[in-house]
Amino acid sequence: VAAYVDRGFAYGRLGNYQRGLEDANKAIELDPGNATAYVNRAFAYGSLGNHQQALADANNAIELDPRNAMAYVNRGAAYDNLGNNNQAIKNFNRAIELNPKEQKAYYSRGIAYGRLGNHIQAIENFDMAITLNPKDPAAYYSRGIAYDNLGNYNQAIENFNKAIALNPRVPAAYYSRGIAYGKLGNHIQAFKDFDRAIALNPKDPAAHYSRGIANHHLGNNERALSDYKTAARLGLQIAQDFLRQL
């Protein structure tokens, strides 16, 4: 059983959630009382978008082991993704009570606070997540989003820079940095970031639309129109509405 539990956990860390799910299923089949196997399966289900099943497995894990901090993290994440942000925060609080060094609990609580519009508390949690793991690009990215929501665009850009330095293959970081540069009126840098986001994910309509706005500000109206058309073709409603008004 331990081999399936350990391998399933490793698959989850590598982003192979389907294989992680399969190993968790096997571990539970062999030992239905193994709380860690339910924790692993809850994480796998949540990562695959099945949040109801993730919640059920987290509940099972907590019933088997009420002091398992990661079970509360996974239950909190399930609640958060199901739109119950306050219940999510209660679970992250409990996880932190059980393990004050559980980095994922602080990070996840920051996400939940951000969804509630409480960006200052979100930043406080991302600060703690970064203290516990200074090499987590997602924490810097999320802190950048919080700063952007507070109108602190230079701080946002600093955090996006750090996220990109740690993982230069995430298009959302370039896109979000481009948005912040655009808000500061630096349309050349915004254009470069949207260009990079599109190179990494050519089917992101928002990046095409935003590059169109940057092109417009730079006086490249033909290129801007081409970007708007691409965004509309990819299904972005605001681009479709804009083109209909021309």
Tab-separated table of C-alpha atoms in Angstrom, residues 81-223:
chain	number	residue	atom	x	y	z
A	81	ASN	CA	-13.399	25.943	-6.118
A	82	LEU	CA	-17.064	25.233	-5.391
A	83	GLY	CA	-17.549	28.909	-4.487
A	84	ASN	CA	-17.724	28.544	-0.702
A	85	ASN	CA	-14.761	30.796	0.080
A	86	ASN	CA	-15.554	31.363	3.773
A	87	GLN	CA	-15.783	27.640	4.432
A	88	ALA	CA	-12.522	27.252	2.547
A	89	ILE	CA	-10.794	29.771	4.823
A	90	LYS	CA	-12.025	27.922	7.928
A	91	ASN	CA	-10.353	24.763	6.642
A	92	PHE	CA	-7.109	26.544	5.787
A	93	ASN	CA	-7.136	28.059	9.284
A	94	ARG	CA	-7.443	24.579	10.759
A	95	ALA	CA	-4.615	23.275	8.581
A	96	ILE	CA	-2.363	26.096	9.810
A	97	GLU	CA	-3.317	25.384	13.435
A	98	LEU	CA	-2.230	21.784	12.915
A	99	ASN	CA	0.907	22.669	10.948
A	100	PRO	CA	2.005	26.334	11.052
A	101	LYS	CA	4.632	25.588	8.384
A	102	GLU	CA	2.209	24.167	5.807
A	103	GLN	CA	3.048	26.470	2.888
A	104	LYS	CA	0.166	25.353	0.710
A	105	ALA	CA	-2.343	26.338	3.404
A	106	TYR	CA	-1.141	29.954	3.410
A	107	TYR	CA	-1.038	30.073	-0.377
A	108	SER	CA	-4.527	28.611	-0.702
A	109	ARG	CA	-5.907	30.911	1.995
A	110	GLY	CA	-4.463	33.847	0.057
A	111	ILE	CA	-6.320	32.693	-3.064
A	112	ALA	CA	-9.564	32.444	-1.092
A	113	TYR	CA	-9.141	35.923	0.419
A	114	GLY	CA	-8.446	37.293	-3.059
A	115	ARG	CA	-11.655	35.778	-4.390
A	116	LEU	CA	-13.501	37.528	-1.568
A	117	GLY	CA	-11.895	40.833	-2.623
A	118	ASN	CA	-9.720	41.010	0.496
A	119	HIS	CA	-6.442	41.632	-1.317
A	120	ILE	CA	-4.513	42.944	1.695
A	121	GLN	CA	-5.063	39.718	3.624
A	122	ALA	CA	-4.327	37.793	0.446
A	123	ILE	CA	-0.915	39.494	0.254
A	124	GLU	CA	-0.207	38.696	3.917
A	125	ASN	CA	-0.813	35.024	3.204
A	126	PHE	CA	1.264	35.032	0.030
A	127	ASP	CA	4.055	36.716	2.017
A	128	MET	CA	4.016	33.812	4.452
A	129	ALA	CA	3.851	31.255	1.630
A	130	ILE	CA	6.909	32.863	0.028
A	131	THR	CA	8.770	32.925	3.352
A	132	LEU	CA	8.183	29.185	3.670
A	133	ASN	CA	9.042	28.486	0.016
A	134	PRO	CA	10.920	31.343	-1.725
A	135	LYS	CA	11.019	29.375	-4.978
A	136	ASP	CA	7.275	28.974	-5.541
A	137	PRO	CA	6.436	30.910	-8.731
A	138	ALA	CA	2.681	30.586	-8.141
A	139	ALA	CA	2.937	32.496	-4.853
A	140	TYR	CA	4.757	35.400	-6.515
A	141	TYR	CA	2.292	35.394	-9.387
A	142	SER	CA	-0.700	35.426	-7.065
A	143	ARG	CA	0.838	38.177	-4.937
A	144	GLY	CA	1.335	40.146	-8.136
A	145	ILE	CA	-2.364	39.768	-8.968
A	146	ALA	CA	-3.277	41.013	-5.486
A	147	TYR	CA	-1.039	44.065	-5.832
A	148	ASP	CA	-2.536	44.730	-9.283
A	149	ASN	CA	-6.024	44.606	-7.786
A	150	LEU	CA	-4.922	47.186	-5.218
A	151	GLY	CA	-3.612	49.471	-7.990
A	152	ASN	CA	0.030	48.955	-7.004
A	153	TYR	CA	1.235	48.136	-10.493
A	154	ASN	CA	4.976	48.488	-9.890
A	155	GLN	CA	4.815	45.991	-7.016
A	156	ALA	CA	2.719	43.739	-9.209
A	157	ILE	CA	5.368	43.845	-11.954
A	158	GLU	CA	8.130	43.022	-9.459
A	159	ASN	CA	6.237	39.907	-8.409
A	160	PHE	CA	5.487	38.870	-11.992
A	161	ASN	CA	9.201	39.315	-12.752
A	162	LYS	CA	10.063	36.913	-9.952
A	163	ALA	CA	7.442	34.393	-11.060
A	164	ILE	CA	8.804	34.499	-14.618
A	165	ALA	CA	12.400	34.128	-13.423
A	166	LEU	CA	11.398	30.986	-11.517
A	167	ASN	CA	9.245	29.577	-14.339
A	168	PRO	CA	9.515	31.306	-17.734
A	169	ARG	CA	6.991	28.976	-19.399
A	170	VAL	CA	3.760	30.281	-17.823
A	171	PRO	CA	1.837	32.514	-20.274
A	172	ALA	CA	-0.418	33.991	-17.566
A	173	ALA	CA	2.560	35.661	-15.885
A	174	TYR	CA	3.517	37.500	-19.084
A	175	TYR	CA	-0.118	38.376	-19.776
A	176	SER	CA	-0.666	39.786	-16.294
A	177	ARG	CA	2.605	41.725	-16.405
A	178	GLY	CA	1.536	43.130	-19.755
A	179	ILE	CA	-1.748	44.300	-18.232
A	180	ALA	CA	0.147	46.042	-15.422
A	181	TYR	CA	2.545	47.706	-17.876
A	182	GLY	CA	-0.433	48.867	-19.929
A	183	LYS	CA	-2.029	50.444	-16.854
A	184	LEU	CA	1.240	52.341	-16.313
A	185	GLY	CA	1.178	53.533	-19.925
A	186	ASN	CA	4.201	51.463	-20.962
A	187	HIS	CA	2.610	50.028	-24.085
A	188	ILE	CA	5.882	48.899	-25.674
A	189	GLN	CA	6.629	46.587	-22.756
A	190	ALA	CA	2.971	45.557	-22.603
A	191	PHE	CA	3.116	44.587	-26.282
A	192	LYS	CA	6.257	42.500	-25.685
A	193	ASP	CA	4.635	40.637	-22.822
A	194	PHE	CA	1.421	39.924	-24.730
A	195	ASP	CA	3.562	38.750	-27.636
A	196	ARG	CA	5.367	36.315	-25.354
A	197	ALA	CA	2.097	35.107	-23.809
A	198	ILE	CA	0.751	34.399	-27.305
A	199	ALA	CA	3.927	32.543	-28.274
A	200	LEU	CA	3.395	30.256	-25.280
A	201	ASN	CA	-0.374	29.947	-25.742
A	202	PRO	CA	-1.520	30.972	-29.239
A	203	LYS	CA	-5.169	30.180	-28.465
A	204	ASP	CA	-5.608	32.676	-25.627
A	205	PRO	CA	-8.106	35.233	-26.969
A	206	ALA	CA	-7.516	37.707	-24.128
A	207	ALA	CA	-3.814	37.944	-24.964
A	208	HIS	CA	-4.604	38.673	-28.625
A	209	TYR	CA	-7.173	41.302	-27.648
A	210	SER	CA	-4.796	42.944	-25.173
A	211	ARG	CA	-1.997	42.965	-27.745
A	212	GLY	CA	-4.464	44.672	-30.053
A	213	ILE	CA	-4.976	47.412	-27.468
A	214	ALA	CA	-1.211	47.806	-27.091
A	215	ASN	CA	-0.829	47.987	-30.880
A	216	HIS	CA	-3.556	50.640	-31.006
A	217	HIS	CA	-1.754	52.772	-28.414
A	218	LEU	CA	1.474	52.382	-30.398
A	219	GLY	CA	-0.240	53.539	-33.598
A	220	ASN	CA	-0.185	50.106	-35.245
A	221	ASN	CA	-3.860	50.149	-36.164
A	222	GLU	CA	-3.745	47.441	-38.858
A	223	ARG	CA	-1.992	45.057	-36.472
